[in-house]
Structures are given as C-alpha cells and as structure tokens.
Coordinates of C-alpha atoms in Angstrom, one line a residue:
M300 CA -32.6 -92.0 177.2
C301 CA -35.0 -93.9 175.0
K302 CA -33.3 -96.1 172.3
V303 CA -34.8 -96.8 168.9
D304 CA -33.7 -100.4 169.2
N305 CA -36.1 -100.9 172.1
I306 CA -39.0 -99.6 169.9
V307 CA -38.0 -101.9 167.0
R308 CA -37.8 -105.0 169.4
M309 CA -41.2 -104.2 170.8
K310 CA -42.7 -103.9 167.3
R311 CA -41.3 -107.2 166.2
H312 CA -43.6 -108.9 168.7
L313 CA -46.6 -107.8 166.7
R314 CA -47.8 -110.3 164.1
R315 CA -50.0 -109.5 161.1
P316 CA -53.4 -111.2 161.6
R317 CA -54.2 -113.7 158.8
T318 CA -57.4 -112.8 156.9
R319 CA -59.8 -115.4 155.7
A320 CA -61.9 -115.7 152.5
G321 CA -64.6 -113.1 152.3
T322 CA -63.1 -110.9 155.1
S323 CA -61.6 -107.5 154.3
R324 CA -57.8 -107.4 154.9
Y325 CA -58.1 -103.8 155.8
V326 CA -59.5 -104.6 159.2
G327 CA -56.3 -106.5 160.1
R328 CA -54.1 -103.7 158.8
A329 CA -56.0 -101.1 160.8
I330 CA -55.5 -103.1 164.0
L331 CA -51.8 -103.6 163.2
A332 CA -51.4 -99.8 162.5
Y333 CA -53.1 -98.9 165.8
A334 CA -51.1 -101.4 167.8
A335 CA -47.8 -100.1 166.3
A336 CA -48.7 -96.6 167.2
V337 CA -49.5 -97.6 170.8
V338 CA -46.1 -99.4 171.1
V339 CA -44.2 -96.4 169.9
A340 CA -46.1 -94.0 172.2
L341 CA -45.5 -96.2 175.3
A342 CA -41.9 -96.6 174.5
L343 CA -41.4 -92.8 174.2
A344 CA -43.4 -92.3 177.4
A345 CA -41.0 -94.5 179.3
C346 CA -38.3 -91.9 178.6
S347 CA -40.4 -88.7 179.1
S348 CA -42.8 -87.1 181.5
T349 CA -44.9 -85.9 178.6
D350 CA -48.4 -87.4 178.4
L351 CA -48.7 -88.9 175.0
T352 CA -52.1 -90.0 173.7
P353 CA -52.0 -92.7 171.1
P354 CA -53.2 -91.3 167.8
A355 CA -56.3 -92.7 166.1
A356 CA -55.6 -95.3 163.4
A357 CA -55.7 -93.9 159.9
P358 CA -58.0 -95.8 157.5
P359 CA -55.9 -98.3 155.5
A360 CA -55.3 -97.6 151.8
L361 CA -55.5 -100.0 148.9
E362 CA -51.9 -99.0 148.0
V363 CA -49.2 -98.8 150.6
T364 CA -46.1 -96.6 150.0
R365 CA -42.9 -97.0 152.0
D366 CA -40.1 -94.7 151.0
V367 CA -37.1 -96.4 152.4
P368 CA -34.0 -95.4 150.5
P369 CA -32.3 -96.7 148.6
A370 CA -35.6 -98.0 147.1
V371 CA -39.3 -96.9 146.7
V372 CA -41.7 -99.7 147.7
K373 CA -45.4 -100.0 147.0
E374 CA -47.9 -102.7 147.6
V375 CA -50.9 -103.5 145.5
F376 CA -53.6 -106.2 145.9
A377 CA -55.8 -108.3 143.8
S378 CA -58.9 -110.4 144.7
V379 CA -59.6 -113.9 143.5
R380 CA -62.9 -115.8 143.3
I381 CA -62.3 -119.6 143.3
T382 CA -65.0 -121.7 141.6
E383 CA -65.8 -125.3 141.2
P384 CA -63.5 -127.2 138.8
D385 CA -64.2 -126.7 135.1
K386 CA -66.1 -129.4 133.3
S387 CA -64.2 -131.4 130.7
V388 CA -63.6 -129.5 127.4
G389 CA -65.0 -131.2 124.4
Q390 CA -62.9 -132.8 121.7
L391 CA -61.8 -130.7 118.7
D392 CA -63.5 -131.6 115.5
R393 CA -62.1 -129.3 112.7
V394 CA -60.4 -126.0 111.9
V395 CA -62.1 -123.6 109.4
V396 CA -59.6 -121.3 107.7
S397 CA -60.2 -118.1 105.8
P398 CA -59.3 -117.7 103.0
V399 CA -59.2 -121.4 102.1
V400 CA -56.8 -120.8 99.2
V401 CA -54.2 -118.0 99.1
V402 CA -53.6 -116.2 95.8
A403 CA -51.1 -113.4 96.1
D404 CA -48.5 -111.4 94.2
S405 CA -44.8 -111.9 94.9
G406 CA -44.1 -110.3 98.3
E407 CA -47.7 -109.5 99.0
T408 CA -49.0 -109.9 102.6
V409 CA -52.3 -111.8 103.3
A410 CA -53.9 -112.0 106.8
L411 CA -55.1 -115.6 107.5
S412 CA -57.6 -116.4 110.2
A413 CA -58.9 -119.7 111.6
Q414 CA -61.5 -120.9 114.0
A415 CA -61.6 -124.3 115.9
Y416 CA -64.8 -126.1 116.3
L417 CA -65.7 -128.8 118.9
E418 CA -67.6 -132.0 118.2
D419 CA -70.9 -130.4 119.3
G420 CA -70.4 -127.6 116.7
E421 CA -69.5 -124.9 119.2
I422 CA -66.5 -122.6 118.5
D423 CA -63.6 -123.3 120.8
T424 CA -62.5 -119.8 121.8
G425 CA -59.7 -121.2 124.0
A426 CA -57.9 -123.2 121.3
K427 CA -54.4 -122.2 120.4
L428 CA -53.5 -121.8 116.8
I429 CA -50.1 -122.7 115.4
W430 CA -49.2 -121.5 111.9
I431 CA -46.4 -123.2 109.9
V432 CA -45.2 -122.9 106.2
K433 CA -44.5 -126.4 105.0
D434 CA -43.1 -125.3 101.6
I435 CA -40.7 -122.4 102.1
R436 CA -40.9 -121.5 98.4
A437 CA -44.4 -120.3 99.0
G438 CA -43.4 -117.7 101.5
S439 CA -43.4 -117.1 105.2
I440 CA -45.9 -116.7 108.0
N441 CA -45.8 -115.2 111.5
P442 CA -47.4 -116.7 114.7
D443 CA -50.5 -114.5 114.1
G444 CA -51.3 -115.9 110.7
K445 CA -49.8 -113.0 108.6
F446 CA -48.5 -114.6 105.4
T447 CA -46.0 -113.0 103.0
A448 CA -45.8 -114.6 99.6
G449 CA -42.4 -115.8 98.2
I450 CA -40.6 -114.4 95.2
I451 CA -41.0 -117.5 93.0
P452 CA -44.3 -117.6 91.1
G453 CA -46.1 -121.0 91.1
D454 CA -48.7 -123.2 92.7
Y455 CA -47.8 -124.7 96.1
P456 CA -50.4 -127.3 97.2
N457 CA -50.9 -127.6 101.0
A458 CA -48.1 -125.1 101.6
I459 CA -49.5 -123.7 104.9
S460 CA -50.5 -125.7 107.9
V461 CA -52.6 -124.4 110.9
T462 CA -53.0 -126.6 113.9
A463 CA -55.5 -126.0 116.7
T464 CA -54.6 -127.4 120.1
N465 CA -56.6 -127.5 123.3
K466 CA -56.1 -129.0 126.8
T467 CA -58.8 -131.5 127.9
S468 CA -59.3 -133.6 130.9
V469 CA -57.5 -136.5 129.1
G470 CA -54.6 -134.5 127.7
V471 CA -53.9 -132.3 124.7
D472 CA -56.2 -132.5 121.7
Q473 CA -55.4 -131.1 118.3
T474 CA -56.6 -130.9 114.7
S475 CA -55.1 -129.4 111.6
E476 CA -56.0 -127.9 108.2
L477 CA -53.9 -127.3 105.1
I478 CA -54.0 -124.2 102.8
S479 CA -52.7 -124.1 99.2
V480 CA -50.8 -121.1 97.9
T481 CA -50.6 -119.6 94.4
V482 CA -47.9 -116.9 93.9
V483 CA -48.9 -114.8 90.9
G484 CA -46.2 -113.7 88.4
E485 CA -44.3 -114.7 85.4
N486 CA -44.1 -118.4 85.8
R487 CA -40.6 -119.6 85.0
P488 CA -40.5 -123.4 85.3
A489 CA -37.9 -124.5 87.8
S490 CA -35.0 -126.5 86.5
I491 CA -32.6 -128.9 88.1
A492 CA -29.5 -126.9 88.9
S493 CA -27.5 -129.2 91.2
I494 CA -27.5 -132.5 93.0
E495 CA -26.3 -133.1 96.5
V496 CA -25.3 -136.6 97.4
L497 CA -25.3 -137.7 101.0
P498 CA -22.6 -138.3 102.0
A499 CA -20.3 -136.6 99.6
G500 CA -17.3 -138.8 99.0
P501 CA -18.2 -141.6 101.3
A502 CA -15.6 -143.7 103.1
V503 CA -16.6 -147.4 103.2
F504 CA -15.1 -150.8 103.7
S505 CA -15.2 -154.0 101.7
G506 CA -18.3 -156.1 102.4
Q507 CA -20.3 -153.2 103.7
L508 CA -23.9 -152.3 102.5
F509 CA -23.8 -148.5 102.5
R510 CA -26.8 -146.2 102.1
M511 CA -26.5 -143.2 99.8
R512 CA -29.1 -140.4 99.2
A513 CA -29.5 -137.6 96.7
I514 CA -31.4 -134.3 96.7
A515 CA -32.0 -132.0 93.7
Y516 CA -32.0 -128.2 93.9
D517 CA -33.3 -125.5 91.6
E518 CA -31.4 -122.4 90.6
N519 CA -32.7 -120.6 93.7
G520 CA -31.4 -123.2 96.1
F521 CA -34.8 -124.8 96.8
V522 CA -35.4 -128.5 97.0
I523 CA -37.3 -129.9 94.0
P524 CA -39.9 -132.5 95.1
G525 CA -40.8 -135.5 93.0
V526 CA -37.4 -136.0 91.4
S527 CA -36.5 -139.6 90.6
F528 CA -32.9 -140.8 90.9
D529 CA -31.1 -143.5 89.0
W530 CA -27.9 -144.9 90.6
R531 CA -25.0 -146.5 88.7
V532 CA -21.6 -147.9 89.5
N533 CA -19.1 -146.8 86.9
E534 CA -16.2 -149.0 88.2
A535 CA -17.3 -152.6 88.3
S536 CA -14.6 -153.6 90.7
L537 CA -16.1 -151.4 93.4
G538 CA -19.3 -153.4 93.7
S539 CA -22.9 -152.8 92.8
V540 CA -25.7 -150.4 93.7
T541 CA -29.4 -150.8 94.1
A542 CA -32.2 -148.6 92.7
S543 CA -32.6 -147.2 96.2
G544 CA -29.0 -146.1 96.5
Y545 CA -27.6 -149.0 98.6
L546 CA -24.0 -149.6 97.6
N547 CA -22.7 -153.2 98.0
V548 CA -19.0 -152.7 98.4
Q549 CA -16.8 -155.5 97.1
G550 CA -13.7 -153.5 96.1
S551 CA -10.2 -153.6 97.5
P552 CA -8.9 -150.7 99.7
G553 CA -8.3 -147.5 97.7
L554 CA -9.8 -144.5 96.1
F555 CA -12.4 -145.0 93.3
T556 CA -12.6 -141.7 91.4
G557 CA -16.0 -141.0 89.9
A558 CA -17.0 -144.5 90.7
V559 CA -20.7 -143.9 91.4
S560 CA -23.0 -141.6 89.4
V561 CA -26.6 -140.6 90.1
T562 CA -29.0 -139.2 87.5
A563 CA -31.8 -136.8 88.5
R564 CA -34.9 -137.0 86.2
W565 CA -37.7 -134.4 86.5
Q566 CA -40.2 -133.1 83.9
G567 CA -38.0 -134.1 81.0
Q568 CA -34.8 -132.7 82.6
N569 CA -31.8 -134.9 83.4
L570 CA -28.7 -134.0 85.4
V571 CA -25.8 -136.3 86.4
E572 CA -23.5 -136.1 89.4
K573 CA -20.5 -138.3 90.0
I574 CA -18.9 -139.0 93.4
D575 CA -15.7 -140.6 94.6
V576 CA -15.7 -143.6 96.9
N577 CA -12.9 -144.4 99.3
V578 CA -12.6 -148.0 100.4
L579 CA -10.8 -148.2 103.8
E580 CA -8.6 -150.9 105.0
E581 CA -10.2 -151.0 108.4
R582 CA -13.9 -151.0 109.3
P583 CA -15.2 -147.6 110.5
G584 CA -15.8 -147.6 114.2
P585 CA -19.1 -146.6 115.8
D586 CA -17.8 -143.1 116.4
D587 CA -16.9 -142.5 112.7
M588 CA -19.5 -139.9 112.1
T589 CA -19.8 -136.9 109.8
V590 CA -22.0 -133.9 109.2
Q591 CA -23.0 -132.4 105.9
V592 CA -24.6 -129.0 105.0
L593 CA -27.5 -128.9 102.6
P594 CA -27.0 -127.3 100.1
Q595 CA -23.2 -127.1 100.0
R596 CA -23.3 -124.3 97.3
V597 CA -25.7 -121.4 98.0
H598 CA -26.7 -119.2 95.1
I599 CA -28.5 -116.2 96.5
K600 CA -29.3 -112.5 95.7
F601 CA -28.0 -109.9 98.2
G602 CA -30.3 -109.4 101.1
D603 CA -32.4 -112.5 100.5
N604 CA -32.9 -115.4 102.9
M605 CA -32.4 -119.1 102.5
Q606 CA -32.9 -121.9 105.0
L607 CA -29.9 -124.2 105.3
R608 CA -30.0 -127.6 106.8
A609 CA -27.5 -130.2 108.0
V610 CA -27.6 -134.0 108.6
A611 CA -25.3 -136.2 110.6
L612 CA -24.4 -139.6 109.3
N613 CA -22.7 -142.6 110.9
G614 CA -20.1 -144.9 109.4
L615 CA -22.9 -146.9 107.7
G616 CA -24.4 -143.9 106.0
E617 CA -27.4 -143.9 108.3
L618 CA -28.9 -140.7 109.7
V619 CA -28.0 -140.0 113.4
T620 CA -30.7 -138.5 115.6
G621 CA -30.3 -136.3 118.6
T622 CA -27.7 -134.1 116.9
Q623 CA -27.1 -130.5 118.1
L624 CA -26.1 -128.0 115.4
R625 CA -24.2 -124.7 115.8
W626 CA -24.2 -122.4 112.7
S627 CA -21.7 -119.6 112.0
V628 CA -20.4 -117.5 109.2
D629 CA -16.6 -117.3 108.8
E630 CA -16.7 -114.5 106.2
P631 CA -18.9 -111.7 107.6
Q632 CA -19.3 -110.0 104.1
A633 CA -21.0 -113.1 102.9
G634 CA -24.0 -112.6 105.2
S635 CA -25.3 -113.8 108.5
I636 CA -27.0 -116.9 109.9
T637 CA -29.3 -117.7 112.8
G638 CA -29.0 -120.5 115.2
G639 CA -31.7 -122.4 113.2
G640 CA -29.7 -122.2 109.9
M641 CA -31.6 -119.2 108.3
F642 CA -29.0 -117.5 106.1
T643 CA -29.3 -113.9 105.0
A644 CA -27.0 -112.8 102.2
G645 CA -24.7 -109.8 102.6
V646 CA -24.8 -106.7 100.4
F647 CA -21.6 -107.3 98.6
P648 CA -21.9 -109.6 95.5
G649 CA -19.1 -112.2 95.2
V650 CA -18.0 -115.8 95.7
Y651 CA -17.3 -116.7 99.3
T652 CA -15.7 -120.2 99.6
E653 CA -16.7 -122.2 102.6
A654 CA -18.2 -119.1 104.2
V655 CA -20.8 -120.9 106.2
K656 CA -19.8 -123.4 108.9
V657 CA -21.9 -125.9 110.8
E658 CA -20.6 -127.8 113.8
A659 CA -22.4 -130.9 115.0
I660 CA -22.4 -132.4 118.5
I661 CA -23.3 -136.0 118.0
P662 CA -23.9 -138.5 120.8
G663 CA -21.7 -141.6 120.2
E664 CA -21.1 -144.8 122.0
S665 CA -17.9 -143.6 123.6
G666 CA -19.1 -140.1 124.4
V667 CA -19.8 -136.8 122.5
I668 CA -18.4 -136.5 119.0
H669 CA -17.7 -133.2 117.2
A670 CA -17.9 -132.9 113.4
A671 CA -18.0 -129.9 111.0
D672 CA -18.8 -129.1 107.4
F673 CA -18.9 -125.9 105.2
A674 CA -21.0 -124.4 102.5
S675 CA -19.8 -121.9 99.9
V676 CA -21.9 -118.8 99.1
I677 CA -22.4 -117.0 95.7
V678 CA -24.1 -113.7 96.4
R679 CA -25.6 -112.2 93.2
G680 CA -26.0 -108.5 92.7
D681 CA -26.7 -105.9 90.0
G682 CA -23.4 -104.1 90.5
A683 CA -25.1 -100.7 90.8
T684 CA -24.5 -98.5 93.9
R685 CA -27.5 -98.7 96.2
K686 CA -28.5 -95.1 96.8
L687 CA -29.5 -93.7 100.1
D688 CA -33.3 -93.5 100.5
G689 CA -33.8 -93.3 104.2
V690 CA -32.4 -93.8 107.7
V691 CA -33.9 -95.1 110.9
G692 CA -32.6 -94.7 114.4
R693 CA -33.0 -97.4 117.0
P694 CA -34.5 -97.7 119.5
G695 CA -37.2 -95.3 118.4
N696 CA -38.0 -94.4 122.0
V697 CA -35.3 -94.5 124.6
V698 CA -36.6 -95.2 128.2
I699 CA -33.7 -94.5 130.6
G700 CA -33.1 -93.4 134.2
P701 CA -31.6 -90.1 135.1
G702 CA -27.9 -90.0 134.2
G703 CA -28.2 -93.3 132.4
R704 CA -26.1 -94.2 129.4
T705 CA -27.0 -96.2 126.2
I706 CA -25.9 -96.6 122.6
L707 CA -28.2 -95.6 119.7
V708 CA -27.8 -97.2 116.3
A709 CA -28.9 -96.3 112.8
R710 CA -29.6 -98.2 109.6
A711 CA -29.4 -96.5 106.2
F712 CA -31.3 -98.2 103.3
D713 CA -32.0 -97.9 99.6
P714 CA -35.5 -97.7 98.0
E715 CA -35.8 -101.5 98.1
G716 CA -35.0 -101.7 101.8
H717 CA -31.5 -103.0 101.4
P718 CA -28.6 -101.4 103.2
A719 CA -27.2 -98.4 101.4
E720 CA -23.5 -98.2 100.6
N721 CA -20.8 -95.7 101.5
V722 CA -23.1 -93.8 104.0
G723 CA -21.8 -91.4 106.7
I724 CA -23.8 -91.5 110.0
H725 CA -23.8 -88.6 112.5
W726 CA -25.8 -88.1 115.8
E727 CA -26.8 -84.8 117.4
M728 CA -29.2 -83.5 120.1
T729 CA -32.2 -81.3 119.1
D730 CA -33.1 -80.8 122.8
D731 CA -30.2 -80.4 125.2
A732 CA -32.4 -80.8 128.2
A733 CA -32.8 -84.5 127.4
G734 CA -29.0 -85.2 127.6
T735 CA -25.9 -85.4 125.5
I736 CA -24.8 -87.6 122.6
N737 CA -21.6 -88.0 120.6
E738 CA -21.4 -88.4 116.8
N739 CA -21.2 -92.2 117.2
G740 CA -24.5 -92.5 119.1
S741 CA -23.3 -92.8 122.7
F742 CA -26.1 -91.1 124.7
K743 CA -26.1 -89.9 128.3
A744 CA -29.5 -88.9 129.8
S745 CA -29.9 -85.7 131.9
S746 CA -31.0 -85.7 135.5
Q747 CA -34.5 -84.2 134.8
P748 CA -37.3 -86.8 134.4
G749 CA -39.8 -86.3 131.6
S750 CA -40.6 -87.0 128.0
Y751 CA -38.5 -85.4 125.3
P752 CA -40.0 -86.1 121.8
S753 CA -37.6 -86.1 118.8
S754 CA -34.8 -85.0 121.1
A755 CA -32.0 -87.1 119.4
K756 CA -31.4 -86.9 115.7
V757 CA -29.4 -89.0 113.3
V758 CA -28.2 -87.7 109.9
A759 CA -27.1 -90.0 107.0
T760 CA -25.2 -88.6 104.1
Q761 CA -24.1 -90.2 100.8
D762 CA -22.1 -88.9 97.8
A763 CA -23.5 -90.6 94.7
D764 CA -23.3 -89.6 91.0
G765 CA -22.0 -86.1 91.8
E766 CA -24.7 -85.3 94.3
Q767 CA -25.0 -85.5 98.1
I768 CA -28.0 -87.2 99.5
V769 CA -29.0 -86.4 103.1
R770 CA -31.6 -88.2 105.1
S771 CA -32.5 -88.0 108.8
D772 CA -34.6 -89.5 111.6
T773 CA -35.3 -88.6 115.2
V774 CA -35.5 -90.6 118.4
D775 CA -37.7 -89.9 121.4
V776 CA -36.2 -89.9 124.9
S777 CA -38.1 -90.7 128.1
I778 CA -36.2 -90.1 131.4
T779 CA -37.9 -92.0 134.2
G780 CA -38.6 -90.6 137.7
L781 CA -39.6 -92.2 141.0
L782 CA -42.2 -94.9 141.3
T783 CA -45.5 -93.0 141.9
I784 CA -48.3 -95.4 141.0
A785 CA -48.2 -99.2 141.2
E786 CA -50.9 -101.4 139.5
I787 CA -51.7 -105.0 139.3
S788 CA -53.5 -106.9 136.5
P789 CA -56.0 -108.4 136.7
V790 CA -57.4 -106.6 139.8
T791 CA -60.0 -109.4 140.2
S792 CA -59.9 -112.9 138.7
T793 CA -62.1 -115.9 138.6
V794 CA -60.3 -119.2 138.5
P795 CA -61.5 -122.8 138.9
Q796 CA -60.0 -125.1 141.5
E797 CA -56.7 -126.7 140.4
Q798 CA -56.3 -124.1 137.7
S799 CA -53.9 -121.2 137.4
V800 CA -54.0 -117.5 136.6
H801 CA -51.1 -115.1 135.8
F802 CA -50.8 -111.8 137.6
M803 CA -48.7 -108.9 136.4
A804 CA -47.5 -105.8 138.4
Y805 CA -46.1 -102.6 137.0
G806 CA -45.5 -99.0 138.0
T807 CA -45.3 -95.5 136.5
D808 CA -43.5 -92.4 137.6
E809 CA -44.9 -88.9 138.2
N810 CA -45.1 -88.3 134.5
G811 CA -47.0 -91.5 133.7
L812 CA -44.0 -93.2 132.2
L813 CA -43.9 -97.0 132.5
L814 CA -40.9 -97.9 134.7
P815 CA -38.5 -100.6 133.6
G816 CA -36.4 -102.7 135.9
L817 CA -38.9 -102.9 138.8
V818 CA -38.6 -105.8 141.2
V819 CA -41.9 -107.5 142.1
R820 CA -42.3 -109.9 145.1
W821 CA -45.4 -112.0 145.2
G822 CA -47.3 -113.2 148.3
L823 CA -50.7 -114.3 149.5
A824 CA -52.8 -112.9 152.4
D825 CA -54.3 -116.4 152.9
E826 CA -52.1 -119.3 152.1
T827 CA -55.0 -121.7 152.3
A828 CA -56.4 -120.3 149.1
G829 CA -53.5 -121.6 147.0
S830 CA -49.9 -120.8 146.1
I831 CA -48.1 -118.2 144.0
D832 CA -44.6 -118.4 142.5
A833 CA -42.0 -115.7 141.9
F834 CA -43.4 -115.0 138.5
G835 CA -47.0 -114.2 139.6
N836 CA -48.5 -117.6 138.6
F837 CA -51.3 -118.4 141.1
I838 CA -52.7 -121.9 141.5
A839 CA -56.1 -122.2 143.2
T840 CA -56.3 -125.0 145.7
G841 CA -58.6 -123.5 148.3
E842 CA -62.3 -123.9 148.8
P843 CA -64.7 -122.0 146.4
G844 CA -65.4 -118.5 147.4
L845 CA -64.3 -114.9 147.2
Y846 CA -60.8 -114.1 148.6
E847 CA -60.6 -110.3 148.8
N848 CA -57.2 -108.7 148.4
L849 CA -55.6 -112.1 148.4
V850 CA -52.7 -111.5 146.0
I851 CA -50.1 -109.1 147.3
A852 CA -47.6 -107.6 144.9
T853 CA -44.7 -105.7 146.4
V854 CA -43.3 -103.4 143.7
V855 CA -39.8 -102.2 144.4
Q856 CA -37.9 -99.5 142.5
P857 CA -34.2 -99.7 143.5
L858 CA -32.5 -96.3 143.7
T859 CA -28.9 -95.7 142.7
D860 CA -26.7 -92.7 143.1

C-alpha cells in the first residue's frame, strides 16, 4: 500500500530554483510544478499496476491560492527596478507660505499651504512640512496645515511655524517660516488674573541663593507675555532678593509667612502675590525635588480645552531636565486630560479642588524620584439644560467576521456640539440578517457575509421643558467572507541603490470588502537584490537592473470556528 508520507518525503527533495534579475520567475515555478506532478505519479505507480502518464504542467499564475484550513493563503508579487544611486539633493533655501497672514473669525477654519524651494530656485517636492502653533491663544493646527482660529480675538504675531525638512547626502536640512494670526471679534483686552510663583512656598536653608520665577495668566488661563515682575522681601530678617528673583537666605530656621511678594506689571495693570518661605534646619539633599502644575487654578468653560504644563525643581530652585510626566484626573466630572497635559473640561459646572494630578518621575543622584502636584478646576457654565440636537453612532461602519462580537457606542450632543444632558440611548436592528444587538449596543454579527447598510440604529430621547426630543442615527455593517483577491502595492517600483521602498499587501473577500486581520509574510525571489523586513520595507543593495516578481507577499487569512 502506498503511503502519503513517502510522497511528502520525495517532494521535500525538490528545491525551488532561484531566479535572477531580468528572468521570469514563472519558468522556475512551471518546472517545479511539473517535477512535483512526476514525483506524485511515480509514487502512486509503485503501488499500482495502472499506467499513469504525468500530466502536463499548468501555466503558472501571478496569484497562487492554497486553501489549507484553517487558513486561506495567497501569494502576490511585485517587480523592482534598481537604479544608480541618487545624486545629492540640494540645500533648502526658503519656505513660501499661503496665505502669509491669517485673518479669521473665532472658530473659523483656514487651509494653509507651503512650498519648499532649493537654493537653485527649484521646488523641492520631497520636502516634509511640519506645522506647529507657537501661541496656543491663536488657535490650533493639524499636520496637514488646517488651522482653526481660537476663541479670543486679537493679534498674534508669528503664531504659526512651518518647517520644511529634507534628507541630503550630508544629513537633514531644514528651513522655517512664521505666520501671524489675527482673530477677528470684539477685542477685550486681556488682564492679569493670577500669578504663579515657582516654586510655591519654597523650602530653603540659611546661606542659600535660591532662584524664584513668576508667570502671569489672564482670565482664560493663558500666559501673558511681556510682563515685568518686581520682587520684594517683606521680612528683613529673611534676607534679600534680586530683581531677577534670586533669594539670598540669611534667616534662622522657621516659617516666614508672606515674606516674599512679587508684583506683575503689564499695560498699566498691577497684581501682587505673596508667598511663604520655610527655612530648614538642614540643607536639602540632592534628591529633594518637587513638581509643580502650571497653572494651579484652571478657569475654563465646559467643553473647552486648555494646555497644562508642569516643571520639576531641585532643592536649589533650578529646573530639572529629563523628567517624565504622567497626567490624570481624580474627579471625572471635572473633565479629562491627555498624556501630554491637554485638559478638556467636563459638562457639569462647578469647583473641583485638586482634580488634576501630575506625577513626575525625576532622575536623581541616588535613583529615580517620584513627586506629585495638583491643580484645581473651575468649570464655568450657563446653567441651562443642554437640549438634544443629534446623536451619532460609532463606529459608523462595522467591519466584522461572521459570528463576531463588538460594542457600538453613541454620543448625544446639543446644538453647539457639547454633550446633551439626561439622554436615554437605545439600540435596535433594522435588518435582522446583519445580526443581533441589545439595547446597550452589544452587537453579534450573523453568519452570512455581505454589506448591510444602515442595519443598526441608535435612538436618543430627552425630556426637556415638557416635550420629548427624539433623534436617531444608523450604522452600516459589513460581514467579511473568505480571502478571494490579494493585491500588492506598488506592483512595480523604481528605487535607487541603498534606498528603500515600502510595500503593502491587502486582500478582499468575494463581496469586495477589505479584510482586516490578515497576516502578511514577506520574502524575496532573489536575495542578491536586497533585503526586506517583516513590515514590507525593501532596501535595494543589488546591481542596477529589473528584478521581475522579486517581492513575494504571502497573504494569510486565519480561519476560526
């Protein structure tokens, strides 16, 4: 009796012939297919008297499919032309921005564009543009140059920066341009609302020269530039202070209440802040470090954003570099905060004492030091109930496998886009063929692949002023099938020696739906041409020439019960 193991062992002796640049890989595959067929036929003939004639080799296909449960596997190929190394890119000369000055209403969006020019006057189409807002009062900008004006009218010189960068043979070259912003509206001059002293309530020792700093904020919590500060010691026995804020401590150990005052002066306005100073009996050690939130009192309207910052100080009042910060909100109703300190106020007005927390991890001489500080939040509001204006379900299009489960969420909002209050949310299916869902949004897909537009529905209701407001939204459902078509991009690529190109592979099912969760394995038909990593990044190291079907992408769709 013939055993399958014998056939497998015989096939393992076959080796795929390596193709060379300029030679079609299909010839090698045809030979391999023919040889494999002969091996199988001879093995079967050894166990049977039947005369088997080896079948003719089928012409190789550009896409190879192997249905080997529990996975569907396809291979696709891309060709690469390797050229001589690129000549050195010229140096950047300037960036030309349009518009050169931004004039916008509060909240208005303006699309900015920029072009980088080389020293020879040619446009550098390969330059990368980096957009940054240097004065956050002016507004915000996304990576594509889409600027949204802030809420405070005024002139903001050089508020936006765009930097063009380019790789040259000698390194990275860059050049920048600044754009001024004018936010149109009723111009209410800013006023000094508060002063933050760094550090607040310093702990010092006799004989120490301690550095103090001050920052002035307006009523919206923004830093006011150009403010001058006058320092004064109110308790002569403590010591003296210079105009720059250096405190020369001469006092005996103890607490000096209100001993130092600083006066902020700006455009005819004056504001005074007093601080306590604690003189210690022992000198602070090298690890006596603190962290402080700026500002420590946040006045903000519900739903608005504010950038918070924090600084770490050593025992001498000097700034400590290399500090890692971790932000959190201890009172969820106050709002939320990102890892970078961008705070978003909640929807419920009120005073939230020490609601925001920052933890600092500071490198010290004896190891890592942890310190923490807090900021209080005052959320302003109009006190009126925010009426329901609309609801949106997320994600808007669910792409899921047969029988898969996911959670759908909904957001109800008022006419200004803020979250609406006291809203009831209910989910239901409009097309039962797509699957099932409970009232809380827990969705289970059916077993039938296909597209089901608007098949899940969310309904939001609100009782306000004696009436019931009802709003709804729908969600599309796409249930994926088996991997039917695999594609690679780019199909052909030209890359200079020692340069790289990124390949991508993806697949669609029988309904043309893009399949998520595919596994892609990368390889090369001719390893002398270069190398490719697990992410599809190919580096050309081979001789110049055309390498047909060089890049091999094996696309795998795992199948589960």
